[in-house]
Amino acid sequence: MNEFDVKRLKAVTVITGHYGVGKTNLAINLALDARYAGLEVRVADLDVVNPYFRSSDYRDLLEDAGVQVIAPRYAGTTLDAPAISGQVSAALDWACGEQGRLLLIDAGGDDVGATALGRFARGIAEGDYDLLYVVNRSRNLTHDPAEALCVLREIEAASHLHATAVANNTHLADFTDGEVLSRGVGFAQEVAALAGLPLAFSAVPRHMLEDADIPGVRYPVSVHVRKPWE
């Protein structure tokens, strides 16, 4: 079984993608797994667009595991003021200062969310970074690989950064099954090919890992992010 090694992530790793693809849940999994693997980890929440699904809403979960959370002043509320913490620039320097450190940046969806990311583009680009473009075939506005590519190009233009890999996070919440996962891999491979990027991994629900017949590199994930009514 070929599983993704979180230690392969660059010191600064940006998680971005279309609304609703599961960026925040993926970022939380990566942060926790990296911490358990012995890395020092910080998570910067740059989602100033969606007040309901932010990594900073899971501060207790992350900080209990030893992960530091950097968040906008109004995170945890429904106020969407673009108040980006001044700690982000310092965190970029911190991440590149020594081996064994990881700064995960949970960016907002689409080009609107990526605009906040663009404020830090120069500092990010000065180092060796990863920008994972997260795709989810089950997301109703990006069923077509060409549409997903269009969203990626909008994100790159707004953030002034280039994606380094595609991350497949196809799921259908509690209705996820082997067929959903299998179709997601093919979709992600097409998006990656169109973008000229590698497919970093395909996320697989942890409880399905043993039974899922998924080719390529797999990354087991747990569900931490729930809808407000769940």
PDB file of C-alpha atoms in Angstrom:
ATOM      1  CA  MET A   1       0.000   0.000   0.000  1.00  0.00           C
ATOM      2  CA  ASN A   2       1.515   3.308  -1.143  1.00  0.00           C
ATOM      3  CA  GLU A   3       0.548   5.960   1.418  1.00  0.00           C
ATOM      4  CA  PHE A   4       1.424   9.632   1.300  1.00  0.00           C
ATOM      5  CA  ASP A   5       4.208  10.670   3.665  1.00  0.00           C
ATOM      6  CA  VAL A   6       3.449  14.071   5.232  1.00  0.00           C
ATOM      7  CA  LYS A   7       7.169  14.587   5.746  1.00  0.00           C
ATOM      8  CA  ARG A   8       7.386  15.093   1.977  1.00  0.00           C
ATOM      9  CA  LEU A   9       5.489  18.373   2.271  1.00  0.00           C
ATOM     10  CA  LYS A  10       7.520  21.536   1.744  1.00  0.00           C
ATOM     11  CA  ALA A  11       8.128  23.780   4.758  1.00  0.00           C
ATOM     12  CA  VAL A  12       5.409  26.118   3.460  1.00  0.00           C
ATOM     13  CA  THR A  13       2.406  24.274   2.044  1.00  0.00           C
ATOM     14  CA  VAL A  14      -0.696  26.052   0.767  1.00  0.00           C
ATOM     15  CA  ILE A  15      -4.042  24.256   0.560  1.00  0.00           C
ATOM     16  CA  THR A  16      -6.446  25.817  -1.918  1.00  0.00           C
ATOM     17  CA  GLY A  17      -9.266  24.900  -4.288  1.00  0.00           C
ATOM     18  CA  HIS A  18     -12.909  25.461  -5.112  1.00  0.00           C
ATOM     19  CA  TYR A  19     -15.509  26.101  -2.422  1.00  0.00           C
ATOM     20  CA  GLY A  20     -16.691  22.933  -0.740  1.00  0.00           C
ATOM     21  CA  VAL A  21     -13.942  20.566  -1.906  1.00  0.00           C
ATOM     22  CA  GLY A  22     -12.908  19.822   1.678  1.00  0.00           C
ATOM     23  CA  LYS A  23      -9.785  21.976   1.997  1.00  0.00           C
ATOM     24  CA  THR A  24     -10.145  22.623   5.711  1.00  0.00           C
ATOM     25  CA  ASN A  25     -10.690  18.998   6.686  1.00  0.00           C
ATOM     26  CA  LEU A  26      -7.704  18.010   4.547  1.00  0.00           C
ATOM     27  CA  ALA A  27      -5.542  20.745   6.100  1.00  0.00           C
ATOM     28  CA  ILE A  28      -6.466  19.583   9.606  1.00  0.00           C
ATOM     29  CA  ASN A  29      -5.557  15.985   8.758  1.00  0.00           C
ATOM     30  CA  LEU A  30      -2.207  17.033   7.288  1.00  0.00           C
ATOM     31  CA  ALA A  31      -1.442  19.235  10.288  1.00  0.00           C
ATOM     32  CA  LEU A  32      -2.251  16.534  12.831  1.00  0.00           C
ATOM     33  CA  ASP A  33      -0.397  13.812  10.948  1.00  0.00           C
ATOM     34  CA  ALA A  34       2.658  16.034  10.507  1.00  0.00           C
ATOM     35  CA  ARG A  35       2.661  16.804  14.210  1.00  0.00           C
ATOM     36  CA  TYR A  36       2.343  13.113  15.091  1.00  0.00           C
ATOM     37  CA  ALA A  37       5.273  12.475  12.716  1.00  0.00           C
ATOM     38  CA  GLY A  38       7.430  14.765  14.829  1.00  0.00           C
ATOM     39  CA  LEU A  39       7.293  18.030  12.890  1.00  0.00           C
ATOM     40  CA  GLU A  40       6.691  21.424  14.452  1.00  0.00           C
ATOM     41  CA  VAL A  41       3.483  22.623  12.812  1.00  0.00           C
ATOM     42  CA  ARG A  42       1.633  25.880  12.461  1.00  0.00           C
ATOM     43  CA  VAL A  43      -1.629  26.414  10.584  1.00  0.00           C
ATOM     44  CA  ALA A  44      -2.457  29.825   9.116  1.00  0.00           C
ATOM     45  CA  ASP A  45      -6.172  30.298   8.485  1.00  0.00           C
ATOM     46  CA  LEU A  46      -6.508  32.710   5.557  1.00  0.00           C
ATOM     47  CA  ASP A  47     -10.138  31.913   4.781  1.00  0.00           C
ATOM     48  CA  VAL A  48     -11.759  35.342   5.015  1.00  0.00           C
ATOM     49  CA  VAL A  49     -14.623  34.268   2.746  1.00  0.00           C
ATOM     50  CA  ASN A  50     -16.411  31.357   4.394  1.00  0.00           C
ATOM     51  CA  PRO A  51     -17.233  31.934   8.081  1.00  0.00           C
ATOM     52  CA  TYR A  52     -18.525  28.399   8.644  1.00  0.00           C
ATOM     53  CA  PHE A  53     -15.669  26.119   7.595  1.00  0.00           C
ATOM     54  CA  ARG A  54     -12.380  27.477   8.898  1.00  0.00           C
ATOM     55  CA  SER A  55      -9.438  25.661  10.360  1.00  0.00           C
ATOM     56  CA  SER A  56      -9.390  28.160  13.239  1.00  0.00           C
ATOM     57  CA  ASP A  57     -12.805  26.844  14.294  1.00  0.00           C
ATOM     58  CA  TYR A  58     -10.925  23.669  15.251  1.00  0.00           C
ATOM     59  CA  ARG A  59      -8.295  25.482  17.285  1.00  0.00           C
ATOM     60  CA  ASP A  60      -8.805  23.298  20.360  1.00  0.00           C
ATOM     61  CA  LEU A  61      -8.350  20.085  18.372  1.00  0.00           C
ATOM     62  CA  LEU A  62      -5.184  21.397  16.733  1.00  0.00           C
ATOM     63  CA  GLU A  63      -3.646  23.062  19.760  1.00  0.00           C
ATOM     64  CA  ASP A  64      -4.301  20.025  21.955  1.00  0.00           C
ATOM     65  CA  ALA A  65      -2.073  18.151  19.503  1.00  0.00           C
ATOM     66  CA  GLY A  66       0.627  20.828  19.714  1.00  0.00           C
ATOM     67  CA  VAL A  67      -0.255  22.687  16.495  1.00  0.00           C
ATOM     68  CA  GLN A  68      -0.205  26.479  16.675  1.00  0.00           C
ATOM     69  CA  VAL A  69      -3.094  28.243  14.906  1.00  0.00           C
ATOM     70  CA  ILE A  70      -2.735  31.650  13.270  1.00  0.00           C
ATOM     71  CA  ALA A  71      -6.094  33.179  12.390  1.00  0.00           C
ATOM     72  CA  PRO A  72      -7.851  36.410  11.341  1.00  0.00           C
ATOM     73  CA  ARG A  73      -9.048  38.516  14.261  1.00  0.00           C
ATOM     74  CA  TYR A  74     -12.688  37.682  13.510  1.00  0.00           C
ATOM     75  CA  ALA A  75     -12.243  33.932  13.004  1.00  0.00           C
ATOM     76  CA  GLY A  76     -14.832  32.007  14.966  1.00  0.00           C
ATOM     77  CA  THR A  77     -17.527  34.569  14.160  1.00  0.00           C
ATOM     78  CA  THR A  78     -19.673  35.263  11.100  1.00  0.00           C
ATOM     79  CA  LEU A  79     -17.850  38.542  10.428  1.00  0.00           C
ATOM     80  CA  ASP A  80     -15.972  38.352   7.146  1.00  0.00           C
ATOM     81  CA  ALA A  81     -13.737  41.396   7.571  1.00  0.00           C
ATOM     82  CA  PRO A  82     -10.404  40.763   5.804  1.00  0.00           C
ATOM     83  CA  ALA A  83      -8.356  41.046   8.987  1.00  0.00           C
ATOM     84  CA  ILE A  84      -5.254  38.946   8.315  1.00  0.00           C
ATOM     85  CA  SER A  85      -2.998  38.295  11.242  1.00  0.00           C
ATOM     86  CA  GLY A  86       0.389  39.986  11.078  1.00  0.00           C
ATOM     87  CA  GLN A  87       1.834  36.734  12.394  1.00  0.00           C
ATOM     88  CA  VAL A  88       1.694  35.149   8.945  1.00  0.00           C
ATOM     89  CA  SER A  89       4.837  36.867   7.654  1.00  0.00           C
ATOM     90  CA  ALA A  90       6.721  35.876  10.800  1.00  0.00           C
ATOM     91  CA  ALA A  91       5.441  32.311  10.400  1.00  0.00           C
ATOM     92  CA  LEU A  92       6.871  32.183   6.870  1.00  0.00           C
ATOM     93  CA  ASP A  93      10.297  33.102   8.221  1.00  0.00           C
ATOM     94  CA  TRP A  94       9.862  30.589  11.045  1.00  0.00           C
ATOM     95  CA  ALA A  95       8.977  27.723   8.700  1.00  0.00           C
ATOM     96  CA  CYS A  96      12.074  28.237   6.567  1.00  0.00           C
ATOM     97  CA  GLY A  97      14.374  28.828   9.510  1.00  0.00           C
ATOM     98  CA  GLU A  98      15.053  25.214  10.450  1.00  0.00           C
ATOM     99  CA  GLN A  99      14.422  21.680   9.262  1.00  0.00           C
ATOM    100  CA  GLY A 100      11.447  19.877  10.751  1.00  0.00           C
ATOM    101  CA  ARG A 101       9.002  22.798  10.563  1.00  0.00           C
ATOM    102  CA  LEU A 102       5.789  23.015   8.578  1.00  0.00           C
ATOM    103  CA  LEU A 103       3.507  25.983   7.939  1.00  0.00           C
ATOM    104  CA  LEU A 104       0.180  24.936   6.428  1.00  0.00           C
ATOM    105  CA  ILE A 105      -1.830  27.762   4.887  1.00  0.00           C
ATOM    106  CA  ASP A 106      -5.565  27.065   4.626  1.00  0.00           C
ATOM    107  CA  ALA A 107      -6.623  29.514   1.885  1.00  0.00           C
ATOM    108  CA  GLY A 108     -10.158  30.530   1.022  1.00  0.00           C
ATOM    109  CA  GLY A 109     -11.960  29.125  -1.990  1.00  0.00           C
ATOM    110  CA  ASP A 110     -11.611  30.334  -5.554  1.00  0.00           C
ATOM    111  CA  ASP A 111      -9.995  33.571  -6.693  1.00  0.00           C
ATOM    112  CA  VAL A 112     -11.777  35.625  -4.024  1.00  0.00           C
ATOM    113  CA  GLY A 113     -10.172  33.653  -1.225  1.00  0.00           C
ATOM    114  CA  ALA A 114      -6.873  33.493  -3.074  1.00  0.00           C
ATOM    115  CA  THR A 115      -6.679  37.293  -3.130  1.00  0.00           C
ATOM    116  CA  ALA A 116      -5.885  37.267   0.606  1.00  0.00           C
ATOM    117  CA  LEU A 117      -3.189  34.703  -0.087  1.00  0.00           C
ATOM    118  CA  GLY A 118      -1.666  37.021  -2.682  1.00  0.00           C
ATOM    119  CA  ARG A 119      -0.699  39.444   0.060  1.00  0.00           C
ATOM    120  CA  PHE A 120       1.959  36.950   1.136  1.00  0.00           C
ATOM    121  CA  ALA A 121       2.906  35.696  -2.329  1.00  0.00           C
ATOM    122  CA  ARG A 122       6.372  37.240  -2.356  1.00  0.00           C
ATOM    123  CA  GLY A 123       7.316  35.721   0.998  1.00  0.00           C
ATOM    124  CA  ILE A 124       5.944  32.332  -0.014  1.00  0.00           C
ATOM    125  CA  ALA A 125       7.610  32.326  -3.437  1.00  0.00           C
ATOM    126  CA  GLU A 126      10.997  33.214  -1.961  1.00  0.00           C
ATOM    127  CA  GLY A 127      11.142  29.766  -0.373  1.00  0.00           C
ATOM    128  CA  ASP A 128      10.567  26.232  -1.575  1.00  0.00           C
ATOM    129  CA  TYR A 129       6.801  25.838  -1.291  1.00  0.00           C
ATOM    130  CA  ASP A 130       3.986  23.485  -2.218  1.00  0.00           C
ATOM    131  CA  LEU A 131       0.603  24.717  -3.396  1.00  0.00           C
ATOM    132  CA  LEU A 132      -1.827  21.816  -3.438  1.00  0.00           C
ATOM    133  CA  TYR A 133      -4.878  22.370  -5.624  1.00  0.00           C
ATOM    134  CA  VAL A 134      -7.605  20.284  -4.022  1.00  0.00           C
ATOM    135  CA  VAL A 135     -10.268  18.788  -6.271  1.00  0.00           C
ATOM    136  CA  ASN A 136     -13.469  16.928  -5.464  1.00  0.00           C
ATOM    137  CA  ARG A 137     -15.369  15.417  -8.380  1.00  0.00           C
ATOM    138  CA  SER A 138     -18.533  15.403  -6.264  1.00  0.00           C
ATOM    139  CA  ARG A 139     -18.499  19.199  -6.050  1.00  0.00           C
ATOM    140  CA  ASN A 140     -21.362  20.158  -8.350  1.00  0.00           C
ATOM    141  CA  LEU A 141     -19.653  23.133 -10.031  1.00  0.00           C
ATOM    142  CA  THR A 142     -16.496  21.272 -11.040  1.00  0.00           C
ATOM    143  CA  HIS A 143     -17.697  17.974 -12.510  1.00  0.00           C
ATOM    144  CA  ASP A 144     -15.733  18.697 -15.672  1.00  0.00           C
ATOM    145  CA  PRO A 145     -11.898  18.677 -15.597  1.00  0.00           C
ATOM    146  CA  ALA A 146     -11.807  21.763 -17.827  1.00  0.00           C
ATOM    147  CA  GLU A 147     -13.938  23.653 -15.291  1.00  0.00           C
ATOM    148  CA  ALA A 148     -11.609  22.599 -12.486  1.00  0.00           C
ATOM    149  CA  LEU A 149      -8.645  23.803 -14.536  1.00  0.00           C
ATOM    150  CA  CYS A 150     -10.341  27.164 -15.068  1.00  0.00           C
ATOM    151  CA  VAL A 151     -10.785  27.576 -11.305  1.00  0.00           C
ATOM    152  CA  LEU A 152      -7.131  26.709 -10.774  1.00  0.00           C
ATOM    153  CA  ARG A 153      -5.981  29.361 -13.240  1.00  0.00           C
ATOM    154  CA  GLU A 154      -8.184  31.953 -11.503  1.00  0.00           C
ATOM    155  CA  ILE A 155      -6.658  31.025  -8.138  1.00  0.00           C
ATOM    156  CA  GLU A 156      -3.133  31.255  -9.523  1.00  0.00           C
ATOM    157  CA  ALA A 157      -3.819  34.669 -11.050  1.00  0.00           C
ATOM    158  CA  ALA A 158      -5.338  36.047  -7.846  1.00  0.00           C
ATOM    159  CA  SER A 159      -2.715  34.583  -5.507  1.00  0.00           C
ATOM    160  CA  HIS A 160       0.309  35.314  -7.751  1.00  0.00           C
ATOM    161  CA  LEU A 161       1.465  31.765  -7.014  1.00  0.00           C
ATOM    162  CA  HIS A 162       1.668  28.591  -9.088  1.00  0.00           C
ATOM    163  CA  ALA A 163       0.233  25.247  -8.065  1.00  0.00           C
ATOM    164  CA  THR A 164       2.772  22.477  -7.604  1.00  0.00           C
ATOM    165  CA  ALA A 165       0.432  19.467  -7.455  1.00  0.00           C
ATOM    166  CA  VAL A 166      -3.180  18.343  -7.488  1.00  0.00           C
ATOM    167  CA  ALA A 167      -4.651  16.655  -4.414  1.00  0.00           C
ATOM    168  CA  ASN A 168      -7.686  14.442  -4.952  1.00  0.00           C
ATOM    169  CA  ASN A 169     -10.209  14.792  -2.132  1.00  0.00           C
ATOM    170  CA  THR A 170     -13.264  13.330  -3.854  1.00  0.00           C
ATOM    171  CA  HIS A 171     -15.936  12.223  -1.410  1.00  0.00           C
ATOM    172  CA  LEU A 172     -19.688  12.352  -0.949  1.00  0.00           C
ATOM    173  CA  ALA A 173     -19.832  12.720   2.841  1.00  0.00           C
ATOM    174  CA  ASP A 174     -21.579   9.742   4.415  1.00  0.00           C
ATOM    175  CA  PHE A 175     -22.478   8.409   0.964  1.00  0.00           C
ATOM    176  CA  THR A 176     -18.867   7.895  -0.079  1.00  0.00           C
ATOM    177  CA  ASP A 177     -18.249   4.413  -1.468  1.00  0.00           C
ATOM    178  CA  GLY A 178     -15.704   2.669  -3.642  1.00  0.00           C
ATOM    179  CA  GLU A 179     -17.306   3.868  -6.865  1.00  0.00           C
ATOM    180  CA  VAL A 180     -17.211   7.510  -5.737  1.00  0.00           C
ATOM    181  CA  LEU A 181     -13.539   7.170  -4.826  1.00  0.00           C
ATOM    182  CA  SER A 182     -12.636   5.403  -8.067  1.00  0.00           C
ATOM    183  CA  ARG A 183     -14.316   8.033 -10.246  1.00  0.00           C
ATOM    184  CA  GLY A 184     -12.583  10.717  -8.259  1.00  0.00           C
ATOM    185  CA  VAL A 185      -9.149   9.326  -9.079  1.00  0.00           C
ATOM    186  CA  GLY A 186      -9.820   9.378 -12.809  1.00  0.00           C
ATOM    187  CA  PHE A 187     -11.168  12.905 -12.574  1.00  0.00           C
ATOM    188  CA  ALA A 188      -8.153  14.138 -10.600  1.00  0.00           C
ATOM    189  CA  GLN A 189      -5.766  12.492 -13.042  1.00  0.00           C
ATOM    190  CA  GLU A 190      -7.428  14.357 -15.912  1.00  0.00           C
ATOM    191  CA  VAL A 191      -7.227  17.678 -14.058  1.00  0.00           C
ATOM    192  CA  ALA A 192      -3.562  17.063 -13.258  1.00  0.00           C
ATOM    193  CA  ALA A 193      -2.796  16.186 -16.873  1.00  0.00           C
ATOM    194  CA  LEU A 194      -4.531  19.319 -18.169  1.00  0.00           C
ATOM    195  CA  ALA A 195      -2.654  21.449 -15.648  1.00  0.00           C
ATOM    196  CA  GLY A 196       0.677  19.765 -16.300  1.00  0.00           C
ATOM    197  CA  LEU A 197       0.992  18.859 -12.631  1.00  0.00           C
ATOM    198  CA  PRO A 198       1.570  15.653 -10.664  1.00  0.00           C
ATOM    199  CA  LEU A 199      -1.220  14.075  -8.632  1.00  0.00           C
ATOM    200  CA  ALA A 200       0.153  14.182  -5.087  1.00  0.00           C
ATOM    201  CA  PHE A 201      -2.331  11.742  -3.564  1.00  0.00           C
ATOM    202  CA  SER A 202      -5.935  10.614  -3.354  1.00  0.00           C
ATOM    203  CA  ALA A 203      -7.568  11.062   0.026  1.00  0.00           C
ATOM    204  CA  VAL A 204      -9.389   7.975   1.288  1.00  0.00           C
ATOM    205  CA  PRO A 205     -11.603   7.826   4.391  1.00  0.00           C
ATOM    206  CA  ARG A 206      -9.551   6.081   7.022  1.00  0.00           C
ATOM    207  CA  HIS A 207     -12.181   3.426   7.671  1.00  0.00           C
ATOM    208  CA  MET A 208     -12.205   2.508   3.950  1.00  0.00           C
ATOM    209  CA  LEU A 209      -8.463   2.334   3.456  1.00  0.00           C
ATOM    210  CA  GLU A 210      -8.105  -1.449   3.597  1.00  0.00           C
ATOM    211  CA  ASP A 211     -10.974  -2.172   1.211  1.00  0.00           C
ATOM    212  CA  ALA A 212     -10.742   0.690  -1.291  1.00  0.00           C
ATOM    213  CA  ASP A 213      -9.153  -0.327  -4.604  1.00  0.00           C
ATOM    214  CA  ILE A 214      -7.533   3.034  -5.341  1.00  0.00           C
ATOM    215  CA  PRO A 215      -4.451   3.273  -7.592  1.00  0.00           C
ATOM    216  CA  GLY A 216      -1.513   5.531  -6.896  1.00  0.00           C
ATOM    217  CA  VAL A 217      -0.609   7.276  -3.666  1.00  0.00           C
ATOM    218  CA  ARG A 218      -3.336   7.244  -1.018  1.00  0.00           C
ATOM    219  CA  TYR A 219      -3.752   9.485   1.981  1.00  0.00           C
ATOM    220  CA  PRO A 220      -6.008   8.263   4.837  1.00  0.00           C
ATOM    221  CA  VAL A 221      -8.195  11.015   6.282  1.00  0.00           C
ATOM    222  CA  SER A 222     -10.544  11.321   9.236  1.00  0.00           C
ATOM    223  CA  VAL A 223     -13.615  13.548   9.280  1.00  0.00           C
ATOM    224  CA  HIS A 224     -13.046  16.483  11.624  1.00  0.00           C
ATOM    225  CA  VAL A 225     -15.096  19.175   9.872  1.00  0.00           C
ATOM    226  CA  ARG A 226     -18.830  18.905  10.215  1.00  0.00           C
ATOM    227  CA  LYS A 227     -21.649  21.095   8.959  1.00  0.00           C
ATOM    228  CA  PRO A 228     -23.014  23.500  11.609  1.00  0.00           C
ATOM    229  CA  TRP A 229     -26.218  21.467  11.953  1.00  0.00           C
ATOM    230  CA  GLU A 230     -24.450  18.118  12.430  1.00  0.00           C
TER     231      GLU A 230
END
